[in-house]
XYZ file of C-alpha atoms in Angstrom:
718
model
C -47.525 78.293 -2.165
C -50.404 76.784 -0.307
C -51.944 75.306 -3.341
C -48.580 73.835 -4.299
C -48.794 72.114 -1.108
C -51.379 70.820 -1.365
C -50.925 69.523 -4.919
C -47.892 67.305 -3.844
C -49.978 66.354 -0.710
C -52.438 64.617 -3.243
C -49.483 62.689 -5.076
C -48.050 61.570 -2.143
C -51.245 59.855 -0.867
C -50.265 57.089 -3.749
C -47.029 54.921 -2.089
C -44.767 53.801 -4.983
C -44.084 50.030 -5.703
C -40.365 49.149 -6.573
C -41.145 45.387 -6.479
C -40.320 43.313 -9.664
C -43.186 41.873 -11.597
C -44.404 38.284 -10.767
C -43.164 36.975 -14.033
C -39.814 38.953 -13.670
C -36.409 36.892 -13.970
C -33.246 38.372 -12.463
C -30.521 37.530 -14.364
C -27.609 39.152 -12.009
C -26.147 37.755 -9.113
C -24.700 39.581 -5.783
C -21.053 39.222 -6.844
C -21.965 40.980 -10.089
C -23.605 43.987 -8.550
C -21.614 44.217 -5.594
C -18.528 42.569 -6.319
C -16.379 45.455 -4.601
C -18.531 46.032 -2.055
C -18.376 41.784 -1.116
C -14.626 41.499 -1.692
C -14.642 43.994 1.652
C -16.625 41.456 3.885
C -15.331 40.467 6.708
C -14.173 36.895 6.817
C -13.339 34.987 10.190
C -10.564 33.224 9.003
C -8.954 36.319 8.285
C -8.789 37.344 11.417
C -7.914 34.081 12.661
C -4.679 33.933 10.536
C -4.161 37.670 12.198
C -4.213 36.399 15.751
C -1.422 34.803 17.760
C -1.509 33.130 20.796
C 1.585 33.127 23.277
C 2.016 31.011 25.915
C 4.666 30.847 28.914
C 4.253 34.636 29.812
C 4.493 35.031 33.483
C 1.600 34.814 36.012
C 1.425 38.000 38.042
C -1.680 39.700 40.047
C -2.871 43.052 39.102
C -0.170 44.926 41.234
C 2.520 43.681 39.040
C 0.689 43.397 35.781
C 1.284 46.920 34.436
C 5.142 46.114 34.686
C 4.462 43.159 33.073
C 2.607 44.631 30.065
C 5.544 47.354 29.652
C 8.036 44.506 29.598
C 6.227 42.697 27.064
C 5.152 45.855 25.373
C 8.837 46.791 24.420
C 9.034 43.172 22.801
C 5.729 43.326 20.740
C 6.447 46.495 19.426
C 9.778 45.132 17.956
C 8.169 42.165 16.671
C 4.729 43.762 15.431
C 3.403 46.624 13.459
C 2.510 49.532 15.110
C -1.058 49.194 15.548
C -0.948 45.864 17.045
C -3.217 45.472 19.969
C -2.572 42.864 23.153
C -5.063 41.296 25.413
C -4.368 39.492 28.766
C -7.186 37.303 30.275
C -7.422 36.903 33.983
C -8.742 34.160 36.212
C -11.099 34.542 39.023
C -8.232 35.654 41.727
C -6.920 38.783 39.532
C -3.830 36.731 38.062
C -2.755 36.561 34.351
C -3.323 33.107 33.162
C 0.121 32.444 31.587
C -0.817 33.566 28.066
C -1.925 36.642 26.147
C -3.321 37.253 22.481
C -1.804 39.664 19.835
C -3.681 41.076 16.754
C -2.019 42.755 14.277
C -3.140 44.139 10.820
C -2.415 41.185 7.998
C -1.532 37.614 7.922
C 2.044 38.117 6.518
C 2.768 40.386 9.645
C 1.322 37.693 11.906
C 3.397 34.999 10.482
C 6.239 37.263 11.026
C 5.651 38.085 14.281
C 4.880 34.033 15.252
C 8.031 32.994 13.594
C 10.120 35.609 16.073
C 8.277 34.844 19.392
C 8.048 31.294 19.181
C 10.956 29.790 21.363
C 11.813 33.436 22.862
C 13.746 33.345 25.953
C 12.539 35.775 28.398
C 13.951 34.349 31.472
C 15.216 30.869 32.459
C 11.653 29.897 33.461
C 9.841 31.495 30.552
C 10.020 30.458 27.192
C 7.505 31.554 24.615
C 5.295 29.221 22.442
C 3.786 31.389 20.172
C 0.995 29.800 17.609
C -1.574 31.105 15.268
C -5.065 30.929 15.954
C -5.829 29.420 12.823
C -3.434 26.809 13.477
C -4.842 25.870 16.691
C -8.242 25.634 15.143
C -7.023 22.921 12.779
C -5.645 20.628 15.474
C -7.249 17.425 15.848
C -9.028 16.422 18.732
C -7.881 13.834 21.125
C -10.042 10.786 20.884
C -13.016 10.412 23.272
C -11.092 7.568 25.111
C -7.816 8.859 25.019
C -5.346 7.464 27.855
C -2.010 8.621 28.585
C 0.701 6.207 27.753
C 1.560 3.493 30.075
C 4.931 3.912 31.584
C 7.480 1.279 29.930
C 10.431 0.067 31.840
C 13.593 0.564 30.657
C 15.421 -1.668 28.979
C 19.146 -2.128 29.412
C 20.527 -3.608 26.156
C 23.970 -2.651 27.176
C 26.505 -1.068 25.267
C 24.813 -0.270 21.739
C 28.304 0.432 20.610
C 30.089 -2.300 22.077
C 30.794 -3.926 18.311
C 33.074 -0.891 17.561
C 35.493 -1.437 19.970
C 36.559 -4.868 18.589
C 40.746 -4.713 19.237
C 41.110 -6.270 15.451
C 38.724 -3.487 14.214
C 36.686 -6.832 13.001
C 33.171 -6.192 10.500
C 29.809 -7.980 11.207
C 27.468 -8.229 8.200
C 23.750 -9.947 8.392
C 22.511 -12.412 5.880
C 18.861 -13.412 5.542
C 18.020 -17.161 3.844
C 15.240 -19.462 3.426
C 16.564 -22.718 5.239
C 15.065 -25.941 3.828
C 11.459 -27.090 5.876
C 11.161 -23.619 7.176
C 8.433 -22.220 4.423
C 8.273 -18.545 3.799
C 9.815 -17.749 7.384
C 13.627 -16.668 6.909
C 16.466 -17.017 9.250
C 18.306 -13.896 10.005
C 22.233 -14.690 11.136
C 24.794 -11.868 12.219
C 28.493 -12.787 11.702
C 31.812 -11.571 12.578
C 34.428 -11.550 9.803
C 38.118 -11.831 10.691
C 40.840 -11.786 7.997
C 41.868 -14.885 6.527
C 39.429 -17.118 8.460
C 35.577 -18.326 8.384
C 33.396 -16.021 9.367
C 32.448 -16.590 13.406
C 28.667 -16.653 13.896
C 27.391 -14.134 16.591
C 24.056 -15.003 16.681
C 20.999 -16.138 13.903
C 17.098 -16.217 14.629
C 14.302 -18.037 12.589
C 11.234 -15.790 11.405
C 13.177 -12.474 12.854
C 11.574 -10.304 10.001
C 8.569 -11.475 7.792
C 9.964 -9.542 4.526
C 13.530 -7.867 4.968
C 15.849 -6.134 7.512
C 17.425 -3.149 7.697
C 20.932 -1.492 9.384
C 20.504 2.145 10.491
C 22.876 4.377 8.627
C 25.367 4.425 11.711
C 24.757 0.611 12.336
C 23.553 1.053 15.906
C 20.190 -0.693 14.748
C 18.910 -3.758 13.232
C 15.202 -2.620 11.873
C 13.026 -5.722 11.190
C 9.175 -5.503 9.443
C 6.155 -7.370 11.089
C 3.339 -6.402 8.821
C 0.844 -7.538 11.077
C 2.021 -5.120 13.905
C 4.539 -2.738 12.610
C 8.308 -2.245 12.732
C 11.015 -3.204 15.657
C 14.542 -2.079 16.263
C 17.271 -3.892 17.833
C 20.411 -3.526 19.574
C 23.057 -4.443 21.923
C 25.617 -7.345 22.133
C 22.630 -9.856 22.213
C 20.387 -7.657 19.471
C 17.751 -7.174 22.478
C 14.408 -5.639 21.203
C 14.783 -2.042 22.079
C 11.842 -0.555 20.576
C 8.858 -1.227 18.572
C 6.793 1.154 16.071
C 2.985 0.106 15.425
C 1.928 0.506 11.717
C -0.538 -1.995 11.075
C 0.439 -3.563 7.176
C 4.028 -1.965 6.997
C 5.805 -2.745 4.026
C 8.757 -0.087 4.242
C 11.112 1.565 6.137
C 13.665 4.087 6.335
C 16.207 6.209 9.089
C 17.014 9.720 9.159
C 20.403 10.132 8.202
C 21.554 10.616 12.139
C 18.906 7.706 13.146
C 17.093 9.990 15.115
C 13.410 9.272 13.018
C 12.159 6.098 11.461
C 9.748 6.628 8.080
C 7.348 3.600 7.457
C 4.856 3.309 4.748
C 1.625 0.852 5.056
C -0.476 0.912 1.498
C -4.029 1.968 2.174
C -5.673 -0.732 0.557
C -3.683 -3.090 2.633
C -5.851 -1.662 5.955
C -9.058 -1.703 3.932
C -8.902 2.047 3.270
C -9.414 4.352 0.686
C -7.721 7.052 2.034
C -5.251 6.350 4.891
C -4.770 9.839 6.689
C -1.702 8.352 8.413
C 0.156 6.123 5.545
C 3.350 7.445 6.066
C 4.539 8.125 9.364
C 7.490 9.245 11.109
C 8.454 8.207 14.745
C 11.249 9.264 16.920
C 13.578 6.425 17.309
C 14.163 7.097 21.200
C 10.549 7.481 22.564
C 8.679 5.259 19.773
C 6.367 7.889 19.716
C 4.813 8.766 16.187
C 5.272 12.384 15.781
C 3.957 13.044 12.460
C 1.772 10.938 9.779
C 0.993 11.938 6.427
C -1.476 10.705 3.443
C 0.247 9.297 0.359
C -2.883 10.412 -1.376
C -2.543 14.368 -0.166
C 0.940 14.309 -1.031
C 1.208 12.818 -4.239
C -2.750 12.648 -5.891
C -2.909 8.620 -5.488
C -1.795 5.838 -3.171
C 0.674 5.010 -5.448
C 4.232 4.883 -4.371
C 6.325 5.595 -6.968
C 9.669 5.468 -5.132
C 11.009 4.886 -2.135
C 12.697 6.543 0.134
C 9.956 9.118 -0.450
C 11.046 11.767 1.951
C 14.702 13.204 1.248
C 16.333 14.426 4.365
C 19.023 16.991 4.920
C 22.473 15.833 6.182
C 21.822 17.283 9.644
C 18.054 15.914 9.770
C 16.680 19.659 10.192
C 15.044 19.114 6.894
C 12.850 16.510 4.755
C 11.213 17.100 1.378
C 9.252 15.497 -1.009
C 8.402 16.618 -4.608
C 4.932 18.779 -4.766
C 1.698 17.046 -6.021
C 1.583 18.457 -9.806
C 5.560 18.854 -10.155
C 5.728 22.203 -10.004
C 7.951 22.753 -6.678
C 9.250 21.074 -3.475
C 7.741 20.614 -0.232
C 10.266 21.185 2.551
C 9.224 20.339 6.393
C 11.095 21.683 9.538
C 11.672 18.582 11.492
C 11.444 20.250 14.749
C 7.900 21.486 14.169
C 6.840 18.886 11.257
C 5.209 21.880 9.336
C 5.851 23.010 6.067
C 8.823 25.404 6.112
C 7.686 29.240 5.934
C 4.580 27.988 5.124
C 5.030 27.628 1.543
C 6.626 25.439 -0.995
C 9.621 26.244 -3.234
C 8.291 26.671 -6.500
C 10.211 24.981 -9.518
C 8.171 24.299 -12.428
C 8.628 21.127 -14.317
C 10.557 19.675 -11.469
C 11.421 15.660 -11.950
C 14.076 15.195 -9.213
C 16.091 16.550 -6.399
C 18.893 15.655 -4.228
C 20.107 17.047 -0.657
C 23.990 17.981 -0.685
C 25.767 15.064 1.952
C 27.381 17.853 3.782
C 25.432 20.843 3.217
C 21.844 22.763 3.432
C 21.901 22.607 -0.573
C 19.293 21.190 -2.857
C 20.500 19.794 -6.215
C 17.456 19.678 -8.745
C 16.267 18.999 -12.370
C 13.470 20.620 -14.112
C 12.289 19.083 -17.253
C 12.388 21.333 -20.379
C 8.489 22.530 -21.026
C 8.106 22.445 -24.952
C 5.025 23.847 -25.256
C 6.067 26.898 -23.233
C 9.386 26.745 -25.058
C 11.138 26.649 -21.643
C 14.684 24.906 -21.468
C 14.953 22.489 -18.674
C 17.339 23.595 -15.771
C 20.129 21.999 -13.720
C 20.935 23.780 -10.332
C 21.867 24.307 -7.075
C 19.700 25.773 -3.840
C 20.883 27.089 -0.736
C 18.224 26.619 2.017
C 16.514 27.690 3.854
C 17.304 31.041 1.902
C 15.982 29.326 -1.224
C 18.439 30.984 -3.260
C 19.579 29.818 -6.522
C 23.189 29.256 -6.201
C 23.517 28.374 -9.906
C 21.180 27.515 -12.526
C 22.215 26.020 -15.438
C 19.716 26.033 -18.592
C 20.030 23.450 -21.351
C 17.480 23.021 -24.503
C 16.894 19.788 -25.822
C 17.599 17.342 -22.802
C 15.319 13.991 -22.826
C 15.993 13.337 -19.468
C 18.806 13.962 -16.266
C 20.267 12.215 -13.617
C 21.899 13.768 -10.299
C 25.013 12.174 -8.655
C 26.564 13.953 -5.534
C 29.802 13.356 -4.310
C 30.028 11.912 -0.807
C 31.575 15.078 0.661
C 29.318 17.848 -0.554
C 31.885 19.782 -3.180
C 30.684 18.649 -6.448
C 27.610 17.475 -8.176
C 27.346 15.783 -11.605
C 24.367 15.682 -13.660
C 24.168 13.295 -16.469
C 21.949 14.175 -19.331
C 20.355 12.713 -22.299
C 20.088 15.255 -25.318
C 18.509 14.589 -29.045
C 18.245 16.539 -32.004
C 14.615 15.856 -33.258
C 11.560 15.368 -31.183
C 8.517 13.781 -33.110
C 4.728 13.671 -31.642
C 3.400 10.505 -32.776
C -0.251 10.000 -33.885
C -0.910 8.401 -30.384
C 0.624 11.388 -28.606
C 3.351 9.864 -27.983
C 6.672 11.467 -28.146
C 9.862 10.051 -30.208
C 13.279 11.080 -29.784
C 16.080 10.855 -31.944
C 19.739 11.985 -32.327
C 20.314 11.013 -28.789
C 23.475 11.977 -27.419
C 25.199 11.428 -23.598
C 26.687 14.781 -21.758
C 28.027 15.180 -18.105
C 27.563 18.747 -16.210
C 29.794 19.076 -13.276
C 29.071 21.716 -10.447
C 31.798 22.740 -8.383
C 30.001 23.575 -4.840
C 33.397 24.393 -2.350
C 33.305 28.032 -2.550
C 30.630 30.960 -2.867
C 31.003 30.809 -6.806
C 29.672 27.941 -8.242
C 31.106 26.945 -11.671
C 29.965 24.275 -14.290
C 31.635 22.235 -16.362
C 30.091 20.586 -19.592
C 31.501 17.351 -21.161
C 30.036 15.465 -24.022
C 30.457 11.606 -23.898
C 31.966 9.743 -27.094
C 29.346 6.960 -26.563
C 25.988 6.346 -24.680
C 26.164 6.404 -20.787
C 26.100 3.459 -18.759
C 26.902 4.468 -15.317
C 28.553 6.947 -12.846
C 30.605 6.729 -9.347
C 32.403 9.824 -7.631
C 35.365 9.351 -5.624
C 34.486 9.743 -2.332
C 36.946 12.247 -1.099
C 39.072 13.352 -4.359
C 38.158 15.322 -7.255
C 38.007 12.409 -9.922
C 35.085 10.073 -10.862
C 34.547 7.085 -13.257
C 32.313 7.024 -15.992
C 31.046 3.931 -17.811
C 30.196 4.481 -21.640
C 29.524 1.584 -24.178
C 27.060 -0.933 -24.698
C 26.435 -4.403 -23.828
C 29.093 -5.824 -26.523
C 31.393 -3.300 -25.433
C 31.671 -1.052 -22.187
C 34.544 1.426 -21.545
C 35.378 2.830 -18.160
C 37.154 5.832 -17.916
C 38.350 7.872 -15.113
C 38.565 11.796 -15.219
C 40.331 14.358 -12.933
C 38.604 17.722 -12.087
C 41.239 20.789 -12.647
C 40.098 24.400 -11.951
C 42.165 25.508 -14.345
C 40.632 23.632 -16.914
C 37.191 24.012 -18.528
C 36.339 20.158 -18.918
C 37.317 17.385 -17.209
C 40.492 15.692 -18.094
C 40.790 12.621 -19.046
C 43.467 10.295 -16.606
C 42.864 6.909 -17.936
C 40.960 5.122 -20.317
C 41.013 1.334 -19.207
C 40.369 -1.697 -21.083
C 36.748 -2.672 -22.170
C 34.644 -5.755 -20.992
C 31.585 -6.992 -21.880
C 28.046 -6.371 -20.296
C 30.045 -3.955 -17.468
C 26.914 -2.136 -15.781
C 28.161 -1.225 -12.324
C 30.463 0.897 -10.664
C 31.695 1.320 -7.258
C 34.257 3.493 -5.476
C 35.562 1.999 -1.893
C 34.150 3.969 0.925
C 37.562 5.786 1.565
C 37.973 6.304 -2.160
C 41.140 5.315 -4.198
C 39.798 1.837 -5.168
C 37.382 1.322 -7.464
C 35.300 -1.746 -8.709
C 33.547 -2.202 -12.305
C 31.219 -5.112 -12.601
C 28.851 -7.180 -14.839
C 25.804 -7.824 -12.620
C 23.051 -9.737 -14.008
C 25.412 -11.335 -16.540
C 26.659 -14.898 -17.305
C 30.287 -13.711 -17.361
C 30.109 -11.931 -13.650
C 33.194 -10.262 -14.253
C 34.812 -7.685 -11.330
C 37.320 -5.755 -12.052
C 39.462 -3.953 -9.238
C 41.133 -0.630 -10.280
C 43.465 1.659 -8.156
C 43.040 4.922 -9.056
C 45.531 6.326 -6.189
C 48.226 6.052 -8.866
C 49.000 8.754 -11.703
C 47.495 6.378 -14.307
C 44.953 4.032 -12.585
C 45.677 0.299 -13.288
C 43.568 -2.738 -13.130
C 44.805 -5.050 -10.213
C 42.950 -8.002 -10.855
C 40.055 -9.416 -12.814
C 37.439 -11.750 -10.812
C 34.732 -13.682 -11.756
C 31.435 -14.812 -10.227
C 28.620 -15.737 -12.670
C 25.212 -14.520 -12.394
C 26.014 -12.703 -9.163
C 23.172 -9.731 -8.791
C 24.399 -7.874 -5.634
C 27.739 -6.438 -4.725
C 29.198 -4.293 -1.565
C 31.958 -2.828 -0.212
C 32.737 -3.347 3.744
C 32.286 0.359 5.687
C 36.348 0.511 5.706
C 37.063 -0.305 2.299
C 38.939 -3.508 3.121
C 36.573 -6.040 1.419
C 34.378 -6.243 -1.369
C 31.457 -8.894 -1.425
C 29.734 -10.282 -4.616
C 26.398 -12.090 -4.138
C 23.959 -14.155 -5.829
C 20.350 -13.398 -4.175
C 16.976 -15.098 -4.735
C 15.021 -12.654 -7.138
C 11.959 -12.704 -9.056
C 13.610 -15.417 -11.243
C 14.707 -18.616 -10.469
C 18.293 -18.682 -9.017
C 20.326 -21.652 -9.006
C 23.254 -21.285 -7.393
C 22.860 -18.565 -4.068
C 25.628 -17.524 -2.108
C 28.680 -15.016 -1.662
C 32.154 -14.359 -2.514
C 34.634 -12.262 -0.560
C 37.493 -10.382 -1.977
C 40.229 -7.897 -0.763
C 39.955 -4.523 -2.303
C 42.832 -5.747 -4.511
C 40.655 -8.346 -5.917
C 42.085 -11.553 -4.104
C 39.408 -14.236 -3.462
C 39.488 -14.751 0.222
C 36.005 -17.077 0.974
C 33.442 -18.512 -1.220
C 30.275 -19.904 0.464
C 27.004 -21.035 -1.221
C 24.262 -20.260 0.836
C 20.422 -21.640 -0.076
C 18.324 -19.320 -1.007
C 19.790 -16.249 -0.015
C 18.275 -13.143 -0.054
C 20.223 -10.440 1.483
C 23.737 -9.726 2.829
C 24.542 -6.618 4.307
C 27.510 -5.477 6.110
C 27.104 -3.118 9.132
C 28.060 0.573 8.364
C 29.734 2.537 10.728
C 29.471 5.705 12.305
C 31.538 8.625 10.419
C 34.819 9.229 12.169
C 36.123 12.823 11.559
C 39.953 12.998 11.895
C 41.729 16.066 11.864
C 44.284 17.137 9.078
C 47.182 16.736 11.465
C 46.313 13.305 12.603
C 45.773 12.107 9.159
C 49.368 13.611 8.184
C 50.852 11.787 11.237
C 49.093 8.086 10.355
C 50.443 8.764 6.508
C 53.900 9.299 8.102
C 53.596 5.873 10.278
C 52.345 3.973 7.692
C 55.385 1.852 7.051
C 55.782 1.292 10.902
C 51.768 0.732 11.749
C 51.734 -1.999 8.413
C 54.760 -3.944 9.965
C 53.304 -4.061 13.476
C 49.343 -5.519 11.830
C 51.542 -7.916 9.291
C 53.106 -9.141 12.653
C 49.271 -9.457 14.096
C 48.296 -11.099 11.138
C 51.200 -13.944 11.274
C 50.577 -14.449 15.105
C 46.412 -15.058 14.235
C 47.165 -17.292 11.480
C 49.320 -19.403 13.695
C 47.008 -19.295 16.526
C 44.213 -20.502 14.067
C 46.718 -23.202 12.769
C 47.119 -24.206 16.153
C 43.606 -24.514 17.100
C 43.117 -26.319 13.818
C 45.804 -29.083 15.086
C 44.428 -28.694 18.329
C 40.681 -29.663 17.470
C 41.937 -32.439 14.736
C 44.071 -34.035 17.748
C 40.793 -33.849 19.778
C 38.810 -35.493 17.287
C 41.286 -38.347 16.778
C 41.680 -39.067 20.228
C 37.827 -39.578 20.730
C 37.622 -41.756 17.675
C 40.307 -43.928 19.280
C 38.436 -44.121 22.528
C 35.426 -45.469 20.692
C 38.005 -47.991 18.789
C 39.176 -49.233 21.584
C 36.084 -49.758 23.669
C 34.731 -51.994 20.799
C 38.072 -53.814 20.267
C 37.704 -56.577 22.856
C 34.254 -56.978 21.636
C 35.322 -57.353 18.147
C 38.043 -60.177 19.304
C 35.681 -62.276 21.292
C 33.371 -62.544 18.183
C 36.015 -63.587 16.243
C 35.556 -67.285 16.383
C 31.743 -67.174 15.159
C 33.152 -64.632 12.361
C 35.236 -67.559 11.215
C 32.538 -70.197 11.452
C 30.069 -68.156 9.536
C 32.625 -67.657 6.941
C 33.335 -71.218 5.993
C 36.570 -71.207 7.987
C 38.129 -67.951 6.414
C 39.743 -65.839 8.391
C 39.571 -62.143 7.041
C 41.591 -60.680 9.795
C 44.668 -62.735 9.159
C 47.339 -61.429 7.321
C 48.356 -62.247 3.762
C 51.508 -64.410 2.869
C 53.518 -63.856 0.090
C 53.555 -67.194 -1.252
C 49.546 -66.855 -1.408
C 49.821 -63.869 -3.736
C 49.052 -64.946 -7.688
C 50.619 -62.940 -10.443
C 48.326 -62.330 -13.095
C 49.106 -61.427 -16.728
C 46.583 -59.627 -19.207
C 47.505 -59.417 -22.653
C 45.264 -57.104 -25.000
C 46.047 -57.500 -28.803
C 46.370 -54.253 -30.689
C 46.865 -53.667 -34.631
C 48.368 -50.556 -36.296
C 47.786 -49.591 -39.911
C 49.897 -46.790 -41.219
C 48.433 -44.328 -43.476
C 50.423 -41.936 -45.987
C 48.937 -38.567 -46.006
C 50.047 -36.990 -49.507
C 49.681 -32.903 -49.804
C 47.537 -32.011 -52.716
C 49.381 -29.752 -55.234
C 48.526 -25.962 -55.757
C 46.625 -27.017 -58.903
C 44.145 -29.110 -56.978
C 43.190 -26.725 -54.456
C 42.581 -24.252 -57.246
């Protein structure tokens, strides 16, 4: 045994070397050798995402801490996994600091607990604010020279809705034009329109805007753009400036549906930046504070703005959304936190267009087909925030599609262009042939959404819904012959039913229903004919009431009440000769015609929506005859008052003229002898006597010649 031990000891005297030779090259990396172990390596970001900080807990001493922890423990146990841990920091006096930390096992559980605890009301004095540590670490640090905003004095602009209290319910419109000698600085004027009278100027201002103006959706504010400074909003009886929103180089502006937020955009290159982190800005209208800034480059992958408005808002302003970069989904943001809803976007592969419902939190969307993957196009309606697809309609061989929501939100229409053959050219461009137009109509009233499909007999031109009825108008044809067709939806039928096929017109390209529905305008904009067809769709069979002409007009707008329709010729990129506007009744009778030099904008002032109960609507319809007679009598009095005012004005002008004439008559008489002397004794003021008149006859010789015309015989003609 001793011999063996000695033999082993002799061998252990030489320590083996496990080092690689000097010329050895290692071709393996740690990830390949230790991949499974490295995957389990702790990551600080993982712990940050699993840690929640809760603000707003009561501040108590050590004597009450145990009770506080028991109360909060019951709440945390109901919202967090069983293995959660909570930590409470204390100050030097032994009191809690008003916040605590929660540690959970995974990120999903942390996000769920944070969403539940954020905004939780413990009692009247304590409302929780919960945040993930990872979110707090990504917050921007305040500027080194940050100063609290200075207090602003209240600007009393009067009643912002005073214009709605007009006794005669007159409407206002704003107009922008360039006056001669004014250069590039436009004049913006606001006028009242009274039926049968000339527009009454309310006010006008030069250099009110650098580019354009915009009414807010309910007409409360008028917004103007000032490129060097930003955007300003005006309101009240005298349109006093209410708020200014700073955004250097701003070119675009928009409002949220209920006027709570203002959105602006300034190109990055205009500010000398290649990547502006806040080229898109959202402001609070009431405070003027920028609540969120977005980088257009981050959202779309470039600084190019393809369409405006960029963000699309839900009807209640609770959400706003844009298409995800890459076209594979929709990014929906909460307007309370201005963060991505549920921390993730909606995945919709191939999406090219989406629209919010005007009355519900539903999204209509269109996803283009992906031929390489043999995936059809998809048109559907999605509920939000549940993200449930209420109806999905898949179609093959679709080239493009357009979405049209009805104003009341009951229906969604999709116009699709389908093809029979798809060919890839040598330059990789795609050519489609055998194009045909179709309509897909989704009924969104109930829980189950039905779809009606209808092919169109001719190429599609335009489409419009009646705002409040189950009917629509589609314009089909071409420039030489365009036909308006009115359809009605019948739940018992599988396709929309044709109600009327109206007379075809030339170059018709625009359809617009009145805001209250019933009356329809079909027009040919940007054409030499300038036809405007007024159609009554209230009858069982729609009929044309009038056809007006306004050659070359390129804009057309209904007033918010649906009583008037205005056509405008405004300055565009090409030269425009006769700028101006014409005003019509809803039946097509022309009321006013005005030429305005270099007109660039004309827009009616919107009105806020008025929601009447069914009983009130029924009462109004029942008393329509009595009410209409009352209004007709008031109109007669107004016309008589207007005529009286005109007569008095003319009489006043005549009296002023007679006063000037009498004042100069004496001087004229005193200079009579001098005038006669200068004219060689001729008195031009003396009356002409009858014997001084001379009769003069002028004879003009005429010659006539008769020529007999003989009819050629049938043989000669042959």
